[in-house]
């Protein structure tokens, strides 16, 4: 007979066995936990046991802290020994000898590290207030002047100053500034202003002297005389004579050059006669042209004088009066300038040439530019 098999049995009882085993195990674990935890809780709540447990926990915590501090100290010692070793030095040297510094510099530039740092500092710090506070503090403590003085007296400051002064850039800058139109205009304006001030002061002093030496009723008057005195006319004549001499010398030089080109003038007295006639004609033309056209020569303009004629005494003389006045001027000069003495006693301060030509010399107060 064949052995009976279990194929015909129902599988129900065998399938329930694992679930039962798991349930028994869980019940045992729960019972064990309850059995162990309950006595410990009771013991911790008992008098004296709680203090012992707390002291033990404190000792455990303190030991852990001490252990951590000791570990950190040892770690620092080990890190110092490693960083100070020759191997690390060689590694750093090899790193700096390679392309690392260039890469770092390029990265700093590309990432705009410095710009970001400066922008952050400027955005978060009031630089003006900080600088002002620092200067005020230094000034209050009396060290600002000392620092500035020491910096100005230092050798570095002298070297920098010498280098800047001798630099070609500074020389080029000075040349550009001096040659600029604004500087030339300012210099011309200053020169004209200075000349005007000098001429105005000279006219004022000569007028006061002429009023003092004049033997007329105007000397006792509070207002100055409107007519030119002896000293002012003498200075104007001297300036005109100097200018005519320059013109004559220039003309004589040109005549001499021409005569040398043609072989010279013969006889010699002819050359002297031509020179004398040329000088006389030039002087007469100089005086007549300026008297009739402008009413004043350059010397008279410098002294603020004007030649007038006619009944109203405001118009310049004509050509006839001007030529007649030239003749009277020669007559006044010949006897050692005696023809100018009537200026001291005449009410209108006229000389011989003015009486002869019917003219007068007035103060040109309207022309303050000289």
CSV table of C-alpha atoms in Angstrom, one decimal:
chain,number,residue,atom,x,y,z
A,1,UNK,CA,0.0,0.0,0.0
A,2,UNK,CA,1.2,3.5,-0.7
A,3,UNK,CA,1.8,5.9,2.1
A,4,UNK,CA,-0.8,8.3,2.7
A,5,UNK,CA,-0.2,11.8,1.3
A,6,UNK,CA,-1.2,15.2,2.4
A,7,UNK,CA,-2.4,16.3,-1.0
A,8,UNK,CA,-6.0,15.8,0.0
A,9,UNK,CA,-5.8,17.7,3.3
A,10,UNK,CA,-7.0,21.2,3.5
A,11,UNK,CA,-4.2,23.8,3.7
A,12,UNK,CA,-5.9,25.9,6.3
A,13,UNK,CA,-4.0,25.0,9.6
A,14,UNK,CA,-0.5,25.3,8.0
A,15,UNK,CA,-1.2,28.8,6.7
A,16,UNK,CA,-2.1,30.2,10.1
A,17,UNK,CA,1.1,29.1,11.8
A,18,UNK,CA,3.4,32.1,10.8
A,19,UNK,CA,0.8,34.7,11.9
A,20,UNK,CA,0.6,33.0,15.3
A,21,UNK,CA,4.3,32.9,15.7
A,22,UNK,CA,4.7,36.6,14.9
A,23,UNK,CA,2.0,37.5,17.4
A,24,UNK,CA,3.7,35.4,20.1
A,25,UNK,CA,7.0,37.2,19.4
A,26,UNK,CA,5.5,40.7,19.6
A,27,UNK,CA,3.8,39.8,22.9
A,28,UNK,CA,7.1,38.6,24.3
A,29,UNK,CA,8.9,41.8,23.3
A,30,UNK,CA,6.2,44.0,24.8
A,31,UNK,CA,6.3,42.0,28.0
A,32,UNK,CA,10.1,42.3,28.2
A,33,UNK,CA,10.0,46.1,27.6
A,34,UNK,CA,7.4,46.5,30.3
A,35,UNK,CA,9.4,44.3,32.7
A,36,UNK,CA,12.6,46.3,32.2
A,37,UNK,CA,11.3,49.9,32.0
A,38,UNK,CA,8.9,49.7,35.0
A,39,UNK,CA,11.6,48.8,37.5
A,40,UNK,CA,13.9,51.5,36.1
A,41,UNK,CA,11.2,54.2,36.3
A,42,UNK,CA,10.4,53.2,39.8
A,43,UNK,CA,14.1,53.2,40.7
A,44,UNK,CA,14.7,56.7,39.3
A,45,UNK,CA,11.8,58.1,41.3
A,46,UNK,CA,13.0,56.6,44.5
A,47,UNK,CA,14.8,59.0,46.9
A,48,UNK,CA,18.6,59.2,46.3
A,49,UNK,CA,18.5,57.3,43.1
A,50,UNK,CA,17.5,60.3,41.0
A,51,UNK,CA,20.5,62.3,42.4
A,52,UNK,CA,22.9,59.5,41.6
A,53,UNK,CA,21.5,59.2,38.0
A,54,UNK,CA,21.8,63.0,37.5
A,55,UNK,CA,25.4,63.1,38.7
A,56,UNK,CA,26.3,60.2,36.4
A,57,UNK,CA,24.7,62.0,33.5
A,58,UNK,CA,26.7,65.2,34.3
A,59,UNK,CA,29.9,63.3,34.6
A,60,UNK,CA,29.2,61.6,31.2
A,61,UNK,CA,28.4,65.1,29.7
A,62,UNK,CA,31.6,66.6,31.1
A,63,UNK,CA,33.6,63.7,29.9
A,64,UNK,CA,32.2,64.2,26.4
A,65,UNK,CA,33.1,67.9,26.5
A,66,UNK,CA,36.6,67.2,27.7
A,67,UNK,CA,37.0,64.6,25.1
A,68,UNK,CA,35.8,67.0,22.4
A,69,UNK,CA,38.2,69.8,23.5
A,70,UNK,CA,41.1,67.4,23.6
A,71,UNK,CA,40.2,66.2,20.1
A,72,UNK,CA,40.0,69.7,18.8
A,73,UNK,CA,43.4,70.6,20.4
A,74,UNK,CA,45.0,67.5,18.9
A,75,UNK,CA,43.4,68.3,15.5
A,76,UNK,CA,44.9,71.8,15.6
A,77,UNK,CA,48.3,70.4,16.5
A,78,UNK,CA,48.2,67.9,13.8
A,79,UNK,CA,47.0,70.6,11.2
A,80,UNK,CA,49.8,72.9,12.3
A,81,UNK,CA,52.4,70.2,11.9
A,82,UNK,CA,51.0,69.3,8.5
A,83,UNK,CA,50.8,72.9,7.2
A,84,UNK,CA,54.3,73.6,8.6
A,85,UNK,CA,55.8,70.5,7.0
A,86,UNK,CA,58.3,70.8,4.1
A,87,UNK,CA,56.0,68.8,1.9
A,88,UNK,CA,53.3,71.4,2.2
A,89,UNK,CA,55.8,74.2,1.5
A,90,UNK,CA,57.0,72.4,-1.7
A,91,UNK,CA,53.4,71.8,-2.8
A,92,UNK,CA,52.6,75.6,-2.3
A,93,UNK,CA,55.8,76.5,-4.2
A,94,UNK,CA,54.9,74.3,-7.1
A,95,UNK,CA,51.3,75.7,-7.1
A,96,UNK,CA,52.6,79.3,-7.2
A,97,UNK,CA,55.2,78.4,-9.8
A,98,UNK,CA,52.5,77.0,-12.1
A,99,UNK,CA,49.5,78.7,-13.7
A,100,UNK,CA,47.5,79.0,-10.5
A,101,UNK,CA,48.3,82.7,-9.7
A,102,UNK,CA,47.4,83.7,-13.3
A,103,UNK,CA,44.1,81.7,-13.1
A,104,UNK,CA,43.3,83.3,-9.8
A,105,UNK,CA,44.0,86.8,-11.1
A,106,UNK,CA,42.0,86.2,-14.2
A,107,UNK,CA,39.1,84.9,-12.2
A,108,UNK,CA,39.2,87.9,-9.9
A,109,UNK,CA,39.1,90.2,-12.9
A,110,UNK,CA,36.5,88.3,-14.8
A,111,UNK,CA,34.2,87.9,-11.8
A,112,UNK,CA,34.7,91.6,-10.9
A,113,UNK,CA,35.5,90.7,-7.3
A,114,UNK,CA,37.2,94.1,-6.5
A,115,UNK,CA,34.4,96.1,-8.1
A,116,UNK,CA,31.8,94.2,-6.1
A,117,UNK,CA,33.8,94.6,-2.8
A,118,UNK,CA,34.2,98.4,-3.4
A,119,UNK,CA,30.6,98.8,-4.4
A,120,UNK,CA,29.4,96.9,-1.3
A,121,UNK,CA,31.7,99.1,0.9
A,122,UNK,CA,30.6,102.3,-0.7
A,123,UNK,CA,26.9,101.3,-0.5
A,124,UNK,CA,27.1,100.3,3.2
A,125,UNK,CA,29.6,103.0,4.4
A,126,UNK,CA,29.2,106.7,4.3
A,127,UNK,CA,32.7,107.6,3.1
A,128,UNK,CA,32.2,111.3,3.3
A,129,UNK,CA,31.0,111.2,6.8
A,130,UNK,CA,33.8,108.8,7.8
A,131,UNK,CA,36.5,111.0,6.2
A,132,UNK,CA,35.0,114.1,7.8
A,133,UNK,CA,34.9,112.5,11.2
A,134,UNK,CA,38.5,111.3,10.9
A,135,UNK,CA,39.7,114.8,9.9
A,136,UNK,CA,37.7,116.4,12.7
A,137,UNK,CA,39.1,113.9,15.2
A,138,UNK,CA,42.7,114.5,14.0
A,139,UNK,CA,42.2,118.3,14.0
A,140,UNK,CA,40.7,118.2,17.5
A,141,UNK,CA,43.7,116.2,18.7
A,142,UNK,CA,46.1,118.6,17.0
A,143,UNK,CA,47.7,115.9,14.8
A,144,UNK,CA,46.4,116.9,11.4
A,145,UNK,CA,48.7,119.9,11.0
A,146,UNK,CA,51.6,117.8,12.3
A,147,UNK,CA,50.9,115.0,9.8
A,148,UNK,CA,50.5,117.4,6.9
A,149,UNK,CA,53.8,119.2,7.9
A,150,UNK,CA,55.7,116.0,8.2
A,151,UNK,CA,54.4,114.8,4.8
A,152,UNK,CA,55.3,118.0,3.1
A,153,UNK,CA,58.8,117.9,4.6
A,154,UNK,CA,59.5,114.3,3.9
A,155,UNK,CA,62.1,113.2,1.4
A,156,UNK,CA,59.5,111.3,-0.6
A,157,UNK,CA,57.4,114.5,-1.1
A,158,UNK,CA,60.5,116.4,-2.3
A,159,UNK,CA,61.4,113.6,-4.7
A,160,UNK,CA,57.8,113.5,-6.1
A,161,UNK,CA,57.7,117.3,-6.4
A,162,UNK,CA,61.1,117.3,-8.2
A,163,UNK,CA,59.9,114.5,-10.5
A,164,UNK,CA,56.7,116.3,-11.3
A,165,UNK,CA,58.4,119.7,-12.0
A,166,UNK,CA,61.0,118.1,-14.3
A,167,UNK,CA,58.6,115.9,-16.1
A,168,UNK,CA,58.1,116.6,-19.8
A,169,UNK,CA,54.4,116.3,-19.4
A,170,UNK,CA,54.3,119.3,-17.0
A,171,UNK,CA,56.4,121.3,-19.4
A,172,UNK,CA,54.1,120.5,-22.3
A,173,UNK,CA,51.1,121.4,-20.2
A,174,UNK,CA,52.6,124.8,-19.3
A,175,UNK,CA,53.4,125.5,-22.9
A,176,UNK,CA,49.9,124.7,-23.9
A,177,UNK,CA,48.4,126.9,-21.2
A,178,UNK,CA,50.7,129.8,-22.0
A,179,UNK,CA,50.1,129.5,-25.8
A,180,UNK,CA,46.3,129.3,-25.3
A,181,UNK,CA,44.1,132.1,-26.7
A,182,UNK,CA,42.5,132.7,-23.2
A,183,UNK,CA,45.9,133.4,-21.6
A,184,UNK,CA,47.0,135.7,-24.4
A,185,UNK,CA,43.7,137.6,-24.2
A,186,UNK,CA,44.0,137.9,-20.4
A,187,UNK,CA,47.7,139.1,-20.7
A,188,UNK,CA,46.7,141.7,-23.3
A,189,UNK,CA,43.8,142.9,-21.2
A,190,UNK,CA,46.1,143.1,-18.1
A,191,UNK,CA,48.8,145.0,-20.1
A,192,UNK,CA,46.2,147.4,-21.5
A,193,UNK,CA,44.7,147.9,-18.1
A,194,UNK,CA,48.2,148.5,-16.5
A,195,UNK,CA,49.1,151.0,-19.3
A,196,UNK,CA,45.9,152.8,-18.8
A,197,UNK,CA,46.4,153.0,-15.0
A,198,UNK,CA,50.0,154.3,-15.5
A,199,UNK,CA,48.9,156.9,-18.1
A,200,UNK,CA,46.0,158.0,-15.9
A,201,UNK,CA,48.2,158.5,-12.9
A,202,UNK,CA,50.8,160.4,-14.9
A,203,UNK,CA,48.1,162.7,-16.4
A,204,UNK,CA,46.7,163.4,-12.9
A,205,UNK,CA,50.0,164.3,-11.4
A,206,UNK,CA,51.1,166.5,-14.3
A,207,UNK,CA,47.8,168.3,-14.3
A,208,UNK,CA,48.2,169.0,-10.5
A,209,UNK,CA,51.7,170.3,-11.1
A,210,UNK,CA,50.6,172.5,-14.0
A,211,UNK,CA,47.8,174.0,-11.8
A,212,UNK,CA,50.4,174.9,-9.2
A,213,UNK,CA,52.9,176.5,-11.4
A,214,UNK,CA,50.4,178.5,-13.5
A,215,UNK,CA,50.2,182.2,-12.7
A,216,UNK,CA,46.5,182.7,-13.5
A,217,UNK,CA,43.1,182.9,-11.8
A,218,UNK,CA,42.7,179.2,-12.3
A,219,UNK,CA,45.4,178.5,-9.7
A,220,UNK,CA,43.1,179.8,-7.0
A,221,UNK,CA,40.0,178.0,-8.4
A,222,UNK,CA,38.9,174.7,-6.8
A,223,UNK,CA,38.2,173.1,-10.2
A,224,UNK,CA,41.2,172.1,-12.4
A,225,UNK,CA,41.7,174.0,-15.6
A,226,UNK,CA,40.4,172.3,-18.8
A,227,UNK,CA,43.5,173.4,-20.7
A,228,UNK,CA,46.8,171.6,-20.9
A,229,UNK,CA,49.7,173.0,-18.9
A,230,UNK,CA,53.4,173.3,-19.7
A,231,UNK,CA,54.6,170.0,-18.2
A,232,UNK,CA,51.9,167.9,-19.9
A,233,UNK,CA,52.6,169.5,-23.3
A,234,UNK,CA,56.3,169.0,-22.8
A,235,UNK,CA,55.9,165.3,-22.0
A,236,UNK,CA,53.6,164.8,-25.1
A,237,UNK,CA,56.1,166.6,-27.3
A,238,UNK,CA,59.0,164.4,-26.0
A,239,UNK,CA,57.0,161.3,-26.8
A,240,UNK,CA,56.2,162.6,-30.3
A,241,UNK,CA,59.9,163.5,-30.9
A,242,UNK,CA,61.0,159.9,-29.9
A,243,UNK,CA,58.4,158.4,-32.2
A,244,UNK,CA,59.5,160.7,-35.1
A,245,UNK,CA,63.1,159.8,-34.5
A,246,UNK,CA,62.3,156.1,-34.8
A,247,UNK,CA,60.4,156.7,-38.0
A,248,UNK,CA,63.3,158.9,-39.3
A,249,UNK,CA,65.9,156.3,-38.5
A,250,UNK,CA,63.9,153.7,-40.4
A,251,UNK,CA,63.5,155.9,-43.4
A,252,UNK,CA,67.2,156.8,-43.3
A,253,UNK,CA,68.2,153.2,-43.2
A,254,UNK,CA,66.0,152.4,-46.3
A,255,UNK,CA,67.5,155.4,-48.2
A,256,UNK,CA,71.1,154.3,-47.3
A,257,UNK,CA,70.3,150.8,-48.6
A,258,UNK,CA,69.0,152.2,-51.9
A,259,UNK,CA,72.0,154.5,-52.3
A,260,UNK,CA,74.4,151.7,-51.7
A,261,UNK,CA,72.7,149.6,-54.4
A,262,UNK,CA,73.1,152.4,-56.9
A,263,UNK,CA,76.7,153.2,-55.9
A,264,UNK,CA,76.1,156.0,-53.4
A,265,UNK,CA,75.2,159.7,-53.8
A,266,UNK,CA,77.8,162.2,-55.0
A,267,UNK,CA,78.8,164.7,-53.6
A,268,UNK,CA,78.5,163.9,-49.9
A,269,UNK,CA,76.7,167.2,-49.1
A,270,UNK,CA,73.8,166.1,-51.3
A,271,UNK,CA,73.2,163.1,-49.1
A,272,UNK,CA,73.1,165.3,-46.0
A,273,UNK,CA,70.8,167.8,-47.6
A,274,UNK,CA,68.4,165.1,-48.7
A,275,UNK,CA,68.4,163.6,-45.2
A,276,UNK,CA,67.7,167.0,-43.7
A,277,UNK,CA,64.9,167.8,-46.1
A,278,UNK,CA,63.4,164.3,-45.6
A,279,UNK,CA,63.5,164.7,-41.8
A,280,UNK,CA,61.8,168.1,-42.0
A,281,UNK,CA,59.1,167.0,-44.4
A,282,UNK,CA,58.5,163.9,-42.4
A,283,UNK,CA,58.1,165.9,-39.1
A,284,UNK,CA,55.8,168.4,-40.8
A,285,UNK,CA,53.7,165.6,-42.3
A,286,UNK,CA,53.5,163.8,-39.0
A,287,UNK,CA,52.2,166.8,-37.1
A,288,UNK,CA,49.8,168.1,-39.8
A,289,UNK,CA,48.2,164.7,-40.5
A,290,UNK,CA,47.6,163.8,-36.8
A,291,UNK,CA,46.4,167.3,-35.9
A,292,UNK,CA,43.9,167.6,-38.8
A,293,UNK,CA,42.7,164.0,-38.8
A,294,UNK,CA,42.6,162.9,-35.2
A,295,UNK,CA,43.1,166.3,-33.4
A,296,UNK,CA,46.0,164.8,-31.4
A,297,UNK,CA,49.4,163.1,-32.0
A,298,UNK,CA,50.3,159.8,-30.3
A,299,UNK,CA,52.2,161.7,-27.6
A,300,UNK,CA,49.2,164.0,-27.0
A,301,UNK,CA,46.9,160.9,-26.8
A,302,UNK,CA,49.1,159.3,-24.3
A,303,UNK,CA,48.9,162.4,-22.1
A,304,UNK,CA,45.1,162.9,-22.7
A,305,UNK,CA,45.5,166.1,-24.7
A,306,UNK,CA,43.6,167.3,-27.8
A,307,UNK,CA,44.2,170.2,-30.2
A,308,UNK,CA,41.0,172.2,-30.9
A,309,UNK,CA,40.3,175.3,-33.1
A,310,UNK,CA,37.4,177.6,-33.9
A,311,UNK,CA,35.0,179.6,-31.8
A,312,UNK,CA,33.4,176.6,-30.1
A,313,UNK,CA,36.8,175.0,-29.4
A,314,UNK,CA,35.6,171.4,-30.1
A,315,UNK,CA,36.8,170.7,-33.7
A,316,UNK,CA,40.3,169.9,-34.9
A,317,UNK,CA,42.1,172.5,-37.0
A,318,UNK,CA,42.2,172.4,-40.8
A,319,UNK,CA,45.3,172.0,-42.9
A,320,UNK,CA,46.0,175.7,-43.1
A,321,UNK,CA,45.8,176.2,-39.4
A,322,UNK,CA,47.9,173.1,-38.9
A,323,UNK,CA,50.7,174.4,-41.2
A,324,UNK,CA,50.6,177.8,-39.6
A,325,UNK,CA,50.9,176.2,-36.2
A,326,UNK,CA,54.0,174.3,-37.4
A,327,UNK,CA,55.6,177.6,-38.3
A,328,UNK,CA,54.7,179.0,-34.9
A,329,UNK,CA,56.1,175.9,-33.3
A,330,UNK,CA,59.4,176.6,-35.0
A,331,UNK,CA,59.4,180.2,-33.8
A,332,UNK,CA,58.6,179.1,-30.2
A,333,UNK,CA,61.4,176.6,-30.2
A,334,UNK,CA,64.2,178.7,-31.7
A,335,UNK,CA,64.7,181.2,-28.7
A,336,UNK,CA,65.4,178.4,-26.2
A,337,UNK,CA,61.7,177.4,-26.0
A,338,UNK,CA,60.8,180.9,-24.9
A,339,UNK,CA,57.7,180.8,-27.0
A,340,UNK,CA,56.1,178.3,-24.5
A,341,UNK,CA,56.3,180.7,-21.5
A,342,UNK,CA,52.9,182.3,-22.2
A,343,UNK,CA,51.3,179.1,-21.1
A,344,UNK,CA,52.1,180.0,-17.5
A,345,UNK,CA,50.2,183.3,-17.6
A,346,UNK,CA,47.6,182.9,-20.3
A,347,UNK,CA,44.0,182.1,-19.2
A,348,UNK,CA,43.7,179.4,-21.9
A,349,UNK,CA,47.3,178.3,-21.5
A,350,UNK,CA,48.2,179.1,-25.1
A,351,UNK,CA,51.8,179.2,-26.5
A,352,UNK,CA,53.0,181.3,-29.4
A,353,UNK,CA,52.0,178.8,-32.0
A,354,UNK,CA,48.5,178.6,-30.5
A,355,UNK,CA,48.1,182.4,-30.6
A,356,UNK,CA,49.3,182.5,-34.1
A,357,UNK,CA,47.1,179.7,-35.4
A,358,UNK,CA,44.1,180.4,-33.2
A,359,UNK,CA,44.2,177.0,-31.5
A,360,UNK,CA,44.2,175.7,-28.0
A,361,UNK,CA,45.2,172.4,-26.3
A,362,UNK,CA,42.6,171.0,-23.9
A,363,UNK,CA,42.5,168.1,-21.5
A,364,UNK,CA,40.8,165.2,-23.3
A,365,UNK,CA,38.8,163.9,-20.4
A,366,UNK,CA,36.6,161.9,-22.7
A,367,UNK,CA,39.5,159.7,-23.6
A,368,UNK,CA,40.5,157.9,-20.5
A,369,UNK,CA,42.1,155.0,-22.4
A,370,UNK,CA,45.2,157.2,-23.1
